[in-house]
Amino acid sequence: MKKWRFELLFSLILVLFTAYALLDTFVIPRQYETVPSVPDTAAQELREVQPSTQVQPSTQVQPSTQAQPDSGDTARRRKRGKPSRTSSQSTDTGGTSQATDTGTTSQVTNPDSTPQVTSDSGTWSDGNISVTLTQYREYDTDIYVADVTLSAPEYLKTALAGNAYGRNIKDKTSAIAADNGAILAINGDYYGARERGYVIRNGILYRDTPAGGDVLAIMNDGSFRIVDDREVTAQELLDAGAVQVLSFGPALLKNGTISVSEGQEVGKAMASNPRTAVAVLGDLHYAFIVADGRTDKSEGMSLYELAEFIRRLGAESAYNLDGGGSSTMVFKGEIVNRPTTSGNSLKERSVSDIVCISP
Amino acid sequence: MSVSVLDALKSARNYLYAAIFCAFFGAVYEYFGHGVYSWFMLYAFAFPLLLGALPAILYALRDSMPRVSRKLWGAGVATLTVGALFRGVLDIYGTTNALGRVYWFAGAGLLLAAFLRARTRSDKRG
């Protein structure tokens, strides 16, 4: 026993340190700052609107809640490299004073090179915000696109889990959305999983250490600016009018041109995965995109495929957000996609932050 | 064959087992990693193989390392191996933690200490 004393002691230290490091990485919450919560009025407004906007209030993350996907035959016709030639129908009703909601389904065949609509899953508008949710089927993947038109840039927001900035402060996208009265929400950049990368949210600078890559700055006029964080500091972005800065990337589209190569991936990820992205279609006109993946039903997309798809939506700029098991879209309190980490079960992952539309 | 050579060969065998375990663990982890890979996870087995088994065999052919040095060396190899697996787990999840650097510094420090201790002992004997 005495002979092995050093080995036993050292092994114990190594195991304990590793256990602590793993807990520190994945479990122990560290709150660095509290952020001002969204005014209660916003959440109240949404609650008031909810009764008339809820399409299927009883549904949650169940297969039955999804809009019906393509048949197998249709899916096979939409193989990679063979973009369909049909388009979605816009149901923008901006300008109305009353919040409206529809749960329409349509199969619109139309011009060149725009993606195939599987279904329109609903709309929401209140005069300042107009959202149309559409499901597509491309690359053997279910893709959900929320077309958003705003009357003012301040409706495009971000929110942090628990209204706090820190590590391992996480909550589900749907829960953060509900806490912040969001009509539409997608997962953000999961800043809490990394120690680097600019974090500016709702005009507050939380982290100014560059990660060495593309960051998305949403400016105070609602425009997108995608820059390399090695070339500009977080403070400079803030001074230039950045209201939100998200650090994940890479940029998918810049000035309408695809800015990722065919083999490019996020970090060490390979090929097809669930994806989340946000794009600018015009002035105060955005697309929130979530693609399912890792399942037999929905394969997932490469970054290039995602960029190509978004380009065909007519986007000028697009930025890739955290994907994989984090990819979630919530619309009117319901999860619209099929979030999964393993591919075996549908489960919404807790994340650090969301990008949302909130009145 | 001397006792020290037998000890070194036994040590090489243990390092080899550790390398096989790491290779297996890495393969299983990568299999469930949804295509996300990490060089650290894939090549974690190299630490016990190249820094453990190989030197042990070389020492067995010559002379065995002093006992304390051998223990320090083993601790260093173990630290680096666990550090590589830890980094692999974080890479595949897509996260980072500064604590991961502790493994590299501690592991390198232990290897250096083992080396210096062995040198000191051989100088004294010389």
CSV table of C-alpha atoms in Angstrom, one decimal:
chain,number,residue,atom,x,y,z
A,1,MET,CA,0.0,0.0,0.0
A,2,LYS,CA,2.8,2.4,1.0
A,3,LYS,CA,4.4,1.6,-2.4
A,4,TRP,CA,1.4,3.0,-4.2
A,5,ARG,CA,0.8,6.0,-1.9
A,6,PHE,CA,2.0,8.5,-4.4
A,7,GLU,CA,0.0,7.0,-7.3
A,8,LEU,CA,-3.2,6.9,-5.2
A,9,LEU,CA,-2.8,10.4,-3.9
A,10,PHE,CA,-2.0,11.8,-7.4
A,11,SER,CA,-4.9,9.9,-9.0
A,12,LEU,CA,-7.2,11.4,-6.4
A,13,ILE,CA,-6.0,14.9,-7.0
A,14,LEU,CA,-6.3,14.4,-10.8
A,15,VAL,CA,-9.9,13.0,-10.5
A,16,LEU,CA,-11.0,15.7,-8.1
A,17,PHE,CA,-9.6,18.5,-10.3
A,18,THR,CA,-11.1,17.0,-13.4
A,19,ALA,CA,-14.5,16.7,-11.7
A,20,TYR,CA,-14.3,20.3,-10.6
A,21,ALA,CA,-13.2,21.5,-14.1
A,22,LEU,CA,-16.1,19.6,-15.7
A,23,LEU,CA,-18.6,21.0,-13.1
A,24,ASP,CA,-17.1,24.5,-13.7
A,25,THR,CA,-17.5,24.1,-17.5
A,26,PHE,CA,-21.0,22.6,-17.6
A,27,VAL,CA,-22.8,23.1,-14.3
A,28,ILE,CA,-21.7,25.7,-11.8
A,29,PRO,CA,-23.5,29.0,-12.6
A,30,ARG,CA,-21.4,32.1,-12.4
A,31,GLN,CA,-23.4,35.3,-12.6
A,32,TYR,CA,-21.2,38.3,-13.6
A,33,GLU,CA,-23.9,40.9,-14.2
A,34,THR,CA,-27.6,41.3,-14.0
A,35,VAL,CA,-29.3,42.9,-16.9
A,36,PRO,CA,-32.4,45.1,-16.7
A,37,SER,CA,-35.4,43.0,-17.4
A,38,VAL,CA,-37.7,43.7,-20.2
A,39,PRO,CA,-40.5,46.1,-19.1
A,40,ASP,CA,-43.4,44.1,-17.8
A,41,THR,CA,-45.6,46.0,-20.3
A,42,ALA,CA,-44.1,44.1,-23.2
A,43,ALA,CA,-44.8,40.7,-21.6
A,44,GLN,CA,-48.2,41.9,-20.6
A,45,GLU,CA,-49.0,43.0,-24.2
A,46,LEU,CA,-48.1,39.6,-25.5
A,47,ARG,CA,-50.2,37.9,-22.8
A,48,GLU,CA,-53.1,40.1,-23.8
A,49,VAL,CA,-52.7,39.1,-27.5
A,50,GLN,CA,-52.0,35.4,-26.8
A,51,PRO,CA,-55.6,34.2,-26.6
A,52,SER,CA,-56.4,35.2,-30.1
A,53,THR,CA,-53.0,34.3,-31.6
A,54,GLN,CA,-52.5,30.8,-30.1
A,55,VAL,CA,-52.9,28.3,-32.9
A,56,GLN,CA,-52.6,25.1,-30.9
A,57,PRO,CA,-52.1,26.0,-27.3
A,58,SER,CA,-51.9,22.5,-26.1
A,59,THR,CA,-49.0,21.5,-28.3
A,60,GLN,CA,-45.4,21.4,-27.3
A,61,VAL,CA,-42.3,19.6,-28.6
A,62,GLN,CA,-44.1,16.7,-30.1
A,63,PRO,CA,-44.0,15.3,-33.6
A,64,SER,CA,-47.7,16.1,-33.9
A,65,THR,CA,-47.0,19.8,-33.4
A,66,GLN,CA,-44.9,20.1,-36.5
A,67,ALA,CA,-46.3,21.2,-39.8
A,68,GLN,CA,-46.5,18.2,-42.0
A,69,PRO,CA,-43.2,17.6,-43.7
A,70,ASP,CA,-42.8,16.6,-47.3
A,71,SER,CA,-43.6,13.1,-48.4
A,72,GLY,CA,-40.6,10.9,-49.0
A,73,ASP,CA,-41.0,11.3,-52.8
A,74,THR,CA,-41.0,15.1,-52.6
A,75,ALA,CA,-38.0,15.0,-50.2
A,76,ARG,CA,-36.1,12.9,-52.6
A,77,ARG,CA,-36.8,15.3,-55.5
A,78,ARG,CA,-35.2,18.0,-53.4
A,79,LYS,CA,-31.8,16.5,-53.3
A,80,ARG,CA,-28.7,18.6,-52.9
A,81,GLY,CA,-27.7,20.7,-55.8
A,82,LYS,CA,-31.2,20.7,-57.2
A,83,PRO,CA,-33.0,23.7,-55.9
A,84,SER,CA,-36.7,23.7,-56.4
A,85,ARG,CA,-38.4,26.4,-58.4
A,86,THR,CA,-41.3,27.4,-56.2
A,87,SER,CA,-41.7,30.1,-53.6
A,88,SER,CA,-43.4,31.2,-50.5
A,89,GLN,CA,-46.4,33.5,-50.2
A,90,SER,CA,-46.0,36.7,-48.2
A,91,THR,CA,-48.7,37.5,-45.8
A,92,ASP,CA,-47.4,40.7,-44.4
A,93,THR,CA,-50.2,42.6,-42.8
A,94,GLY,CA,-48.2,45.4,-41.3
A,95,GLY,CA,-50.2,48.5,-40.6
A,96,THR,CA,-53.1,47.0,-39.0
A,97,SER,CA,-53.8,48.1,-35.5
A,98,GLN,CA,-55.2,44.8,-34.2
A,99,ALA,CA,-53.0,41.8,-33.7
A,100,THR,CA,-53.9,39.1,-36.1
A,101,ASP,CA,-53.1,35.5,-36.5
A,102,THR,CA,-53.7,33.0,-39.2
A,103,GLY,CA,-52.8,29.4,-39.5
A,104,THR,CA,-52.8,29.0,-43.2
A,105,THR,CA,-51.3,26.3,-45.3
A,106,SER,CA,-50.4,26.8,-48.9
A,107,GLN,CA,-48.5,25.3,-51.7
A,108,VAL,CA,-47.5,28.1,-54.0
A,109,THR,CA,-45.7,27.5,-57.2
A,110,ASN,CA,-43.8,30.4,-58.5
A,111,PRO,CA,-40.7,31.9,-60.0
A,112,ASP,CA,-37.1,30.8,-60.2
A,113,SER,CA,-34.8,29.5,-57.6
A,114,THR,CA,-36.7,30.4,-54.5
A,115,PRO,CA,-37.0,27.5,-52.1
A,116,GLN,CA,-40.0,25.1,-51.9
A,117,VAL,CA,-42.7,25.9,-49.3
A,118,THR,CA,-43.9,22.9,-47.4
A,119,SER,CA,-46.4,24.9,-45.4
A,120,ASP,CA,-47.1,28.4,-44.0
A,121,SER,CA,-47.4,27.7,-40.3
A,122,GLY,CA,-48.9,31.0,-39.1
A,123,THR,CA,-48.6,34.7,-39.0
A,124,TRP,CA,-48.6,37.4,-36.4
A,125,SER,CA,-48.9,41.1,-36.9
A,126,ASP,CA,-49.8,44.1,-34.7
A,127,GLY,CA,-49.1,47.1,-36.9
A,128,ASN,CA,-45.5,47.4,-35.8
A,129,ILE,CA,-44.4,43.8,-36.2
A,130,SER,CA,-45.3,41.3,-38.9
A,131,VAL,CA,-44.2,37.7,-38.8
A,132,THR,CA,-44.9,35.0,-41.3
A,133,LEU,CA,-43.6,31.5,-40.5
A,134,THR,CA,-43.0,29.2,-43.4
A,135,GLN,CA,-41.7,25.6,-43.5
A,136,TYR,CA,-39.4,24.5,-46.3
A,137,ARG,CA,-38.0,21.2,-47.4
A,138,GLU,CA,-34.6,21.4,-49.0
A,139,TYR,CA,-31.5,19.2,-48.8
A,140,ASP,CA,-33.6,16.4,-47.1
A,141,THR,CA,-34.0,18.9,-44.3
A,142,ASP,CA,-36.9,20.7,-42.7
A,143,ILE,CA,-36.2,24.4,-42.6
A,144,TYR,CA,-38.3,27.0,-40.7
A,145,VAL,CA,-38.2,30.5,-41.8
A,146,ALA,CA,-39.8,33.4,-40.0
A,147,ASP,CA,-40.2,36.4,-42.2
A,148,VAL,CA,-40.2,39.5,-40.0
A,149,THR,CA,-41.0,43.0,-40.9
A,150,LEU,CA,-40.7,45.7,-38.3
A,151,SER,CA,-41.8,49.4,-38.1
A,152,ALA,CA,-38.8,50.2,-35.9
A,153,PRO,CA,-35.5,48.5,-35.1
A,154,GLU,CA,-36.1,48.3,-31.4
A,155,TYR,CA,-38.5,45.4,-31.8
A,156,LEU,CA,-35.5,43.2,-32.8
A,157,LYS,CA,-34.0,42.3,-29.4
A,158,THR,CA,-31.9,39.8,-27.6
A,159,ALA,CA,-32.4,38.4,-24.2
A,160,LEU,CA,-30.2,36.5,-21.7
A,161,ALA,CA,-31.3,33.5,-19.7
A,162,GLY,CA,-32.3,34.5,-16.2
A,163,ASN,CA,-31.8,38.1,-17.3
A,164,ALA,CA,-28.2,37.7,-16.2
A,165,TYR,CA,-24.9,37.6,-17.9
A,166,GLY,CA,-22.6,34.8,-16.8
A,167,ARG,CA,-21.3,31.3,-17.3
A,168,ASN,CA,-23.7,28.4,-17.1
A,169,ILE,CA,-26.7,30.6,-16.7
A,170,LYS,CA,-29.0,28.8,-19.0
A,171,ASP,CA,-32.6,28.3,-19.8
A,172,LYS,CA,-34.6,26.9,-22.7
A,173,THR,CA,-35.2,29.2,-25.6
A,174,SER,CA,-39.0,28.9,-25.1
A,175,ALA,CA,-38.6,29.9,-21.4
A,176,ILE,CA,-36.4,32.9,-22.1
A,177,ALA,CA,-38.9,33.9,-24.8
A,178,ALA,CA,-41.8,33.7,-22.4
A,179,ASP,CA,-39.9,35.6,-19.8
A,180,ASN,CA,-39.3,38.4,-22.2
A,181,GLY,CA,-42.7,38.5,-23.9
A,182,ALA,CA,-41.2,37.5,-27.3
A,183,ILE,CA,-43.5,36.6,-30.1
A,184,LEU,CA,-40.7,35.0,-32.1
A,185,ALA,CA,-37.4,33.7,-30.7
A,186,ILE,CA,-34.4,31.7,-31.9
A,187,ASN,CA,-31.4,30.6,-29.9
A,188,GLY,CA,-28.5,33.1,-29.9
A,189,ASP,CA,-24.8,32.6,-29.9
A,190,TYR,CA,-24.6,30.7,-26.6
A,191,TYR,CA,-21.9,33.1,-25.4
A,192,GLY,CA,-21.7,31.4,-22.0
A,193,ALA,CA,-20.2,28.3,-23.5
A,194,ARG,CA,-17.1,30.2,-24.5
A,195,GLU,CA,-14.7,32.5,-22.7
A,196,ARG,CA,-14.0,34.7,-25.7
A,197,GLY,CA,-16.1,36.6,-28.2
A,198,TYR,CA,-17.8,40.0,-28.0
A,199,VAL,CA,-21.0,40.2,-26.1
A,200,ILE,CA,-23.1,43.4,-26.5
A,201,ARG,CA,-26.8,43.0,-25.7
A,202,ASN,CA,-29.4,45.7,-25.9
A,203,GLY,CA,-26.7,48.4,-25.9
A,204,ILE,CA,-24.7,47.0,-23.0
A,205,LEU,CA,-21.1,45.8,-23.4
A,206,TYR,CA,-20.6,42.6,-21.4
A,207,ARG,CA,-17.5,41.1,-22.9
A,208,ASP,CA,-14.8,42.7,-25.1
A,209,THR,CA,-12.3,39.8,-25.6
A,210,PRO,CA,-12.2,38.9,-29.3
A,211,ALA,CA,-12.5,35.2,-30.4
A,212,GLY,CA,-10.9,35.8,-33.7
A,213,GLY,CA,-13.7,35.5,-36.2
A,214,ASP,CA,-16.8,37.1,-37.7
A,215,VAL,CA,-19.2,38.9,-35.3
A,216,LEU,CA,-22.6,40.1,-36.1
A,217,ALA,CA,-23.4,43.7,-35.0
A,218,ILE,CA,-27.0,44.7,-35.2
A,219,MET,CA,-26.9,48.5,-35.4
A,220,ASN,CA,-29.3,51.0,-34.0
A,221,ASP,CA,-30.9,51.5,-37.4
A,222,GLY,CA,-31.6,47.8,-37.6
A,223,SER,CA,-29.0,47.1,-40.2
A,224,PHE,CA,-26.5,44.3,-39.9
A,225,ARG,CA,-22.7,44.8,-39.9
A,226,ILE,CA,-20.6,41.6,-40.0
A,227,VAL,CA,-17.0,42.3,-39.1
A,228,ASP,CA,-13.9,40.4,-38.1
A,229,ASP,CA,-13.4,41.0,-34.4
A,230,ARG,CA,-9.6,41.2,-34.9
A,231,GLU,CA,-10.2,44.3,-36.9
A,232,VAL,CA,-12.5,46.2,-34.6
A,233,THR,CA,-12.9,46.4,-30.8
A,234,ALA,CA,-16.2,45.9,-29.0
A,235,GLN,CA,-16.1,49.4,-27.8
A,236,GLU,CA,-15.7,50.7,-31.3
A,237,LEU,CA,-18.7,48.7,-32.4
A,238,LEU,CA,-20.7,50.1,-29.5
A,239,ASP,CA,-19.6,53.7,-30.3
A,240,ALA,CA,-20.6,53.1,-33.9
A,241,GLY,CA,-24.1,52.3,-32.8
A,242,ALA,CA,-24.1,48.5,-32.3
A,243,VAL,CA,-27.1,47.5,-30.1
A,244,GLN,CA,-26.5,43.8,-30.3
A,245,VAL,CA,-23.3,41.9,-31.0
A,246,LEU,CA,-23.4,38.2,-31.4
A,247,SER,CA,-20.2,36.1,-31.6
A,248,PHE,CA,-20.6,32.8,-33.3
A,249,GLY,CA,-20.4,32.8,-37.1
A,250,PRO,CA,-19.2,32.6,-39.6
A,251,ALA,CA,-20.9,35.1,-41.9
A,252,LEU,CA,-23.0,33.2,-44.4
A,253,LEU,CA,-23.8,36.1,-46.7
A,254,LYS,CA,-22.3,39.5,-47.2
A,255,ASN,CA,-23.8,41.9,-49.8
A,256,GLY,CA,-25.8,39.0,-51.2
A,257,THR,CA,-22.8,36.9,-51.8
A,258,ILE,CA,-22.1,33.6,-50.1
A,259,SER,CA,-19.1,34.0,-47.8
A,260,VAL,CA,-18.5,30.4,-46.7
A,261,SER,CA,-16.7,27.8,-48.7
A,262,GLU,CA,-18.3,24.4,-49.5
A,263,GLY,CA,-16.2,22.6,-46.9
A,264,GLN,CA,-16.2,25.3,-44.2
A,265,GLU,CA,-17.6,24.4,-40.8
A,266,VAL,CA,-18.1,25.7,-37.4
A,267,GLY,CA,-15.0,24.9,-35.3
A,268,LYS,CA,-14.5,21.2,-35.6
A,269,ALA,CA,-18.1,20.3,-36.7
A,270,MET,CA,-18.5,18.3,-39.8
A,271,ALA,CA,-21.1,18.4,-42.6
A,272,SER,CA,-24.8,18.3,-41.8
A,273,ASN,CA,-26.2,19.6,-38.6
A,274,PRO,CA,-29.2,21.5,-37.2
A,275,ARG,CA,-28.7,25.2,-37.9
A,276,THR,CA,-29.8,28.6,-36.7
A,277,ALA,CA,-29.2,31.8,-38.6
A,278,VAL,CA,-30.5,35.3,-38.9
A,279,ALA,CA,-30.6,37.3,-42.2
A,280,VAL,CA,-31.5,40.7,-43.5
A,281,LEU,CA,-33.9,40.8,-46.4
A,282,GLY,CA,-34.3,44.6,-46.6
A,283,ASP,CA,-34.8,47.6,-44.4
A,284,LEU,CA,-36.2,46.3,-41.1
A,285,HIS,CA,-37.0,43.1,-42.9
A,286,TYR,CA,-35.4,40.0,-41.5
A,287,ALA,CA,-35.5,36.2,-41.7
A,288,PHE,CA,-35.0,34.0,-38.7
A,289,ILE,CA,-34.0,30.5,-39.9
A,290,VAL,CA,-33.8,27.2,-38.1
A,291,ALA,CA,-33.1,23.9,-39.8
A,292,ASP,CA,-33.6,20.5,-38.2
A,293,GLY,CA,-31.0,17.8,-38.3
A,294,ARG,CA,-29.5,14.6,-37.0
A,295,THR,CA,-32.7,12.7,-37.5
A,296,ASP,CA,-34.0,10.3,-40.2
A,297,LYS,CA,-36.6,12.8,-41.0
A,298,SER,CA,-34.3,15.8,-41.4
A,299,GLU,CA,-30.7,15.3,-42.2
A,300,GLY,CA,-29.4,18.8,-41.4
A,301,MET,CA,-27.4,21.2,-43.5
A,302,SER,CA,-23.8,22.2,-44.1
A,303,LEU,CA,-22.9,25.9,-43.7
A,304,TYR,CA,-22.7,26.3,-47.5
A,305,GLU,CA,-26.1,24.7,-48.0
A,306,LEU,CA,-27.6,27.0,-45.4
A,307,ALA,CA,-25.9,30.1,-47.0
A,308,GLU,CA,-27.2,29.0,-50.5
A,309,PHE,CA,-30.7,28.5,-49.1
A,310,ILE,CA,-30.7,31.9,-47.5
A,311,ARG,CA,-29.4,33.6,-50.6
A,312,ARG,CA,-32.3,32.2,-52.5
A,313,LEU,CA,-34.6,33.8,-50.0
A,314,GLY,CA,-33.3,37.1,-51.2
A,315,ALA,CA,-31.1,37.9,-48.2
A,316,GLU,CA,-28.3,40.5,-48.4
A,317,SER,CA,-26.5,39.5,-45.2
A,318,ALA,CA,-26.8,36.4,-43.1
A,319,TYR,CA,-25.0,35.2,-40.0
A,320,ASN,CA,-24.8,31.7,-38.5
A,321,LEU,CA,-25.7,31.3,-34.9
A,322,ASP,CA,-25.2,28.4,-32.5
A,323,GLY,CA,-26.6,25.2,-34.1
A,324,GLY,CA,-26.7,21.5,-33.2
A,325,GLY,CA,-28.8,20.7,-30.2
A,326,SER,CA,-29.3,24.4,-29.5
A,327,SER,CA,-31.2,25.1,-32.7
A,328,THR,CA,-34.7,26.1,-31.6
A,329,MET,CA,-37.4,28.4,-32.9
A,330,VAL,CA,-40.3,29.5,-30.8
A,331,PHE,CA,-43.3,31.3,-32.3
A,332,LYS,CA,-46.2,32.5,-30.2
A,333,GLY,CA,-45.1,30.4,-27.3
A,334,GLU,CA,-44.7,27.1,-29.3
A,335,ILE,CA,-41.6,25.4,-30.4
A,336,VAL,CA,-42.0,25.1,-34.1
A,337,ASN,CA,-39.0,22.9,-35.0
A,338,ARG,CA,-37.7,19.6,-33.7
A,339,PRO,CA,-34.7,20.4,-31.5
A,340,THR,CA,-32.5,17.4,-30.7
A,341,THR,CA,-29.0,16.8,-29.5
A,342,SER,CA,-28.6,13.1,-30.0
A,343,GLY,CA,-31.1,12.6,-32.8
A,344,ASN,CA,-32.8,9.9,-30.8
A,345,SER,CA,-35.1,12.1,-28.7
A,346,LEU,CA,-36.6,15.6,-29.1
A,347,LYS,CA,-35.4,17.8,-26.4
A,348,GLU,CA,-35.0,21.5,-26.1
A,349,ARG,CA,-31.5,22.4,-24.9
A,350,SER,CA,-30.9,25.2,-22.4
A,351,VAL,CA,-28.9,28.1,-23.8
A,352,SER,CA,-27.4,31.4,-22.7
A,353,ASP,CA,-29.4,33.7,-24.9
A,354,ILE,CA,-31.9,34.3,-27.6
A,355,VAL,CA,-32.6,36.6,-30.5
A,356,CYS,CA,-36.2,37.6,-30.5
A,357,ILE,CA,-39.0,39.8,-31.7
A,358,SER,CA,-40.8,41.4,-28.9
A,359,PRO,CA,-43.4,44.2,-28.8
B,1,MET,CA,16.7,-10.1,-17.2
B,2,SER,CA,17.2,-7.7,-14.2
B,3,VAL,CA,14.4,-6.7,-11.9
B,4,SER,CA,14.6,-3.0,-13.1
B,5,VAL,CA,14.2,-4.2,-16.8
B,6,LEU,CA,11.2,-6.3,-15.8
B,7,ASP,CA,9.7,-3.3,-14.0
B,8,ALA,CA,10.2,-1.1,-17.1
B,9,LEU,CA,8.6,-3.7,-19.3
B,10,LYS,CA,5.7,-4.0,-16.9
B,11,SER,CA,5.4,-0.2,-16.9
B,12,ALA,CA,5.4,-0.2,-20.7
B,13,ARG,CA,2.6,-2.8,-20.7
B,14,ASN,CA,0.5,-0.6,-18.4
B,15,TYR,CA,1.1,2.5,-20.6
B,16,LEU,CA,0.0,0.4,-23.6
B,17,TYR,CA,-3.2,-0.6,-21.8
B,18,ALA,CA,-3.8,3.1,-21.1
B,19,ALA,CA,-3.2,4.0,-24.8
B,20,ILE,CA,-5.7,1.3,-25.9
B,21,PHE,CA,-8.3,2.6,-23.4
B,22,CYS,CA,-7.8,6.1,-24.7
B,23,ALA,CA,-8.1,5.1,-28.3
B,24,PHE,CA,-11.3,3.1,-27.5
B,25,PHE,CA,-12.7,6.0,-25.4
B,26,GLY,CA,-12.0,8.5,-28.1
B,27,ALA,CA,-13.5,6.3,-30.8
B,28,VAL,CA,-16.7,5.8,-28.8
B,29,TYR,CA,-16.9,9.5,-28.0
B,30,GLU,CA,-16.3,10.5,-31.6
B,31,TYR,CA,-18.9,8.0,-32.7
B,32,PHE,CA,-21.6,9.8,-30.6
B,33,GLY,CA,-20.2,13.2,-31.5
B,34,HIS,CA,-22.5,13.9,-34.4
B,35,GLY,CA,-19.6,14.5,-36.7
B,36,VAL,CA,-17.9,17.0,-34.4
B,37,TYR,CA,-14.4,15.9,-33.9
B,38,SER,CA,-11.5,16.9,-31.7
B,39,TRP,CA,-7.8,16.2,-32.5
B,40,PHE,CA,-7.2,16.0,-28.7
B,41,MET,CA,-9.8,13.3,-28.3
B,42,LEU,CA,-8.7,11.4,-31.4
B,43,TYR,CA,-5.0,11.4,-30.4
B,44,ALA,CA,-5.2,11.3,-26.6
B,45,PHE,CA,-3.8,7.8,-26.9
B,46,ALA,CA,-0.5,9.2,-28.2
B,47,PHE,CA,0.4,10.5,-24.7
B,48,PRO,CA,0.6,7.2,-22.9
B,49,LEU,CA,2.0,5.5,-26.1
B,50,LEU,CA,4.8,8.0,-27.0
B,51,LEU,CA,5.5,9.4,-23.6
B,52,GLY,CA,4.8,6.3,-21.6
B,53,ALA,CA,5.2,3.0,-23.4
B,54,LEU,CA,8.0,4.0,-25.7
B,55,PRO,CA,10.4,5.6,-23.2
B,56,ALA,CA,9.7,2.6,-20.8
B,57,ILE,CA,10.8,0.2,-23.5
B,58,LEU,CA,13.9,2.3,-24.3
B,59,TYR,CA,14.8,2.5,-20.7
B,60,ALA,CA,14.3,-1.3,-20.4
B,61,LEU,CA,16.9,-1.8,-23.0
B,62,ARG,CA,19.4,0.4,-21.1
B,63,ASP,CA,18.8,1.0,-17.5
B,64,SER,CA,15.7,1.7,-15.5
B,65,MET,CA,14.7,5.2,-14.5
B,66,PRO,CA,15.1,6.0,-10.8
B,67,ARG,CA,11.9,5.2,-8.9
B,68,VAL,CA,10.9,8.7,-8.0
B,69,SER,CA,11.6,10.0,-11.5
B,70,ARG,CA,9.4,7.1,-12.9
B,71,LYS,CA,6.6,8.1,-10.6
B,72,LEU,CA,6.8,11.8,-11.6
B,73,TRP,CA,7.0,10.8,-15.2
B,74,GLY,CA,4.0,8.6,-14.9
B,75,ALA,CA,2.1,11.4,-13.2
B,76,GLY,CA,3.0,13.8,-16.0
B,77,VAL,CA,1.9,11.4,-18.7
B,78,ALA,CA,-1.4,10.8,-16.8
B,79,THR,CA,-2.0,14.5,-16.4
B,80,LEU,CA,-1.4,15.2,-20.1
B,81,THR,CA,-3.6,12.3,-21.1
B,82,VAL,CA,-6.5,13.4,-18.9
B,83,GLY,CA,-5.9,17.0,-20.2
B,84,ALA,CA,-6.2,15.8,-23.8
B,85,LEU,CA,-9.5,13.9,-23.0
B,86,PHE,CA,-10.8,16.9,-21.1
B,87,ARG,CA,-10.0,19.2,-24.0
B,88,GLY,CA,-11.6,16.7,-26.4
B,89,VAL,CA,-14.8,16.7,-24.4
B,90,LEU,CA,-15.0,20.5,-24.4
B,91,ASP,CA,-14.1,20.7,-28.1
B,92,ILE,CA,-16.9,18.3,-29.1
B,93,TYR,CA,-19.4,20.1,-26.9
B,94,GLY,CA,-18.2,23.4,-28.4
B,95,THR,CA,-17.1,25.1,-25.2
B,96,THR,CA,-13.9,26.3,-23.5
B,97,ASN,CA,-12.5,26.6,-20.0
B,98,ALA,CA,-9.2,28.2,-18.9
B,99,LEU,CA,-8.8,25.4,-16.3
B,100,GLY,CA,-7.8,23.1,-19.2
B,101,ARG,CA,-4.5,24.9,-19.4
B,102,VAL,CA,-3.6,23.6,-15.9
B,103,TYR,CA,-3.2,20.1,-17.3
B,104,TRP,CA,-0.6,21.2,-19.9
B,105,PHE,CA,1.4,23.2,-17.4
B,106,ALA,CA,1.2,20.6,-14.6
B,107,GLY,CA,1.9,17.7,-17.0
B,108,ALA,CA,4.9,19.4,-18.6
B,109,GLY,CA,6.1,20.4,-15.2
B,110,LEU,CA,6.0,16.9,-13.9
B,111,LEU,CA,7.8,15.5,-16.9
B,112,LEU,CA,10.5,18.2,-16.5
B,113,ALA,CA,10.8,17.4,-12.8
B,114,ALA,CA,11.1,13.7,-13.6
B,115,PHE,CA,13.8,14.4,-16.2
B,116,LEU,CA,15.8,16.7,-14.0
B,117,ARG,CA,15.6,14.3,-11.1
B,118,ALA,CA,16.8,11.4,-13.3
B,119,ARG,CA,19.7,13.6,-14.6
B,120,THR,CA,20.7,14.6,-11.1
B,121,ARG,CA,20.7,11.0,-10.0
B,122,SER,CA,22.8,9.8,-12.9
B,123,ASP,CA,25.2,12.7,-12.4
B,124,LYS,CA,25.7,11.6,-8.8
B,125,ARG,CA,26.3,8.1,-9.8
B,126,GLY,CA,28.7,9.2,-12.5
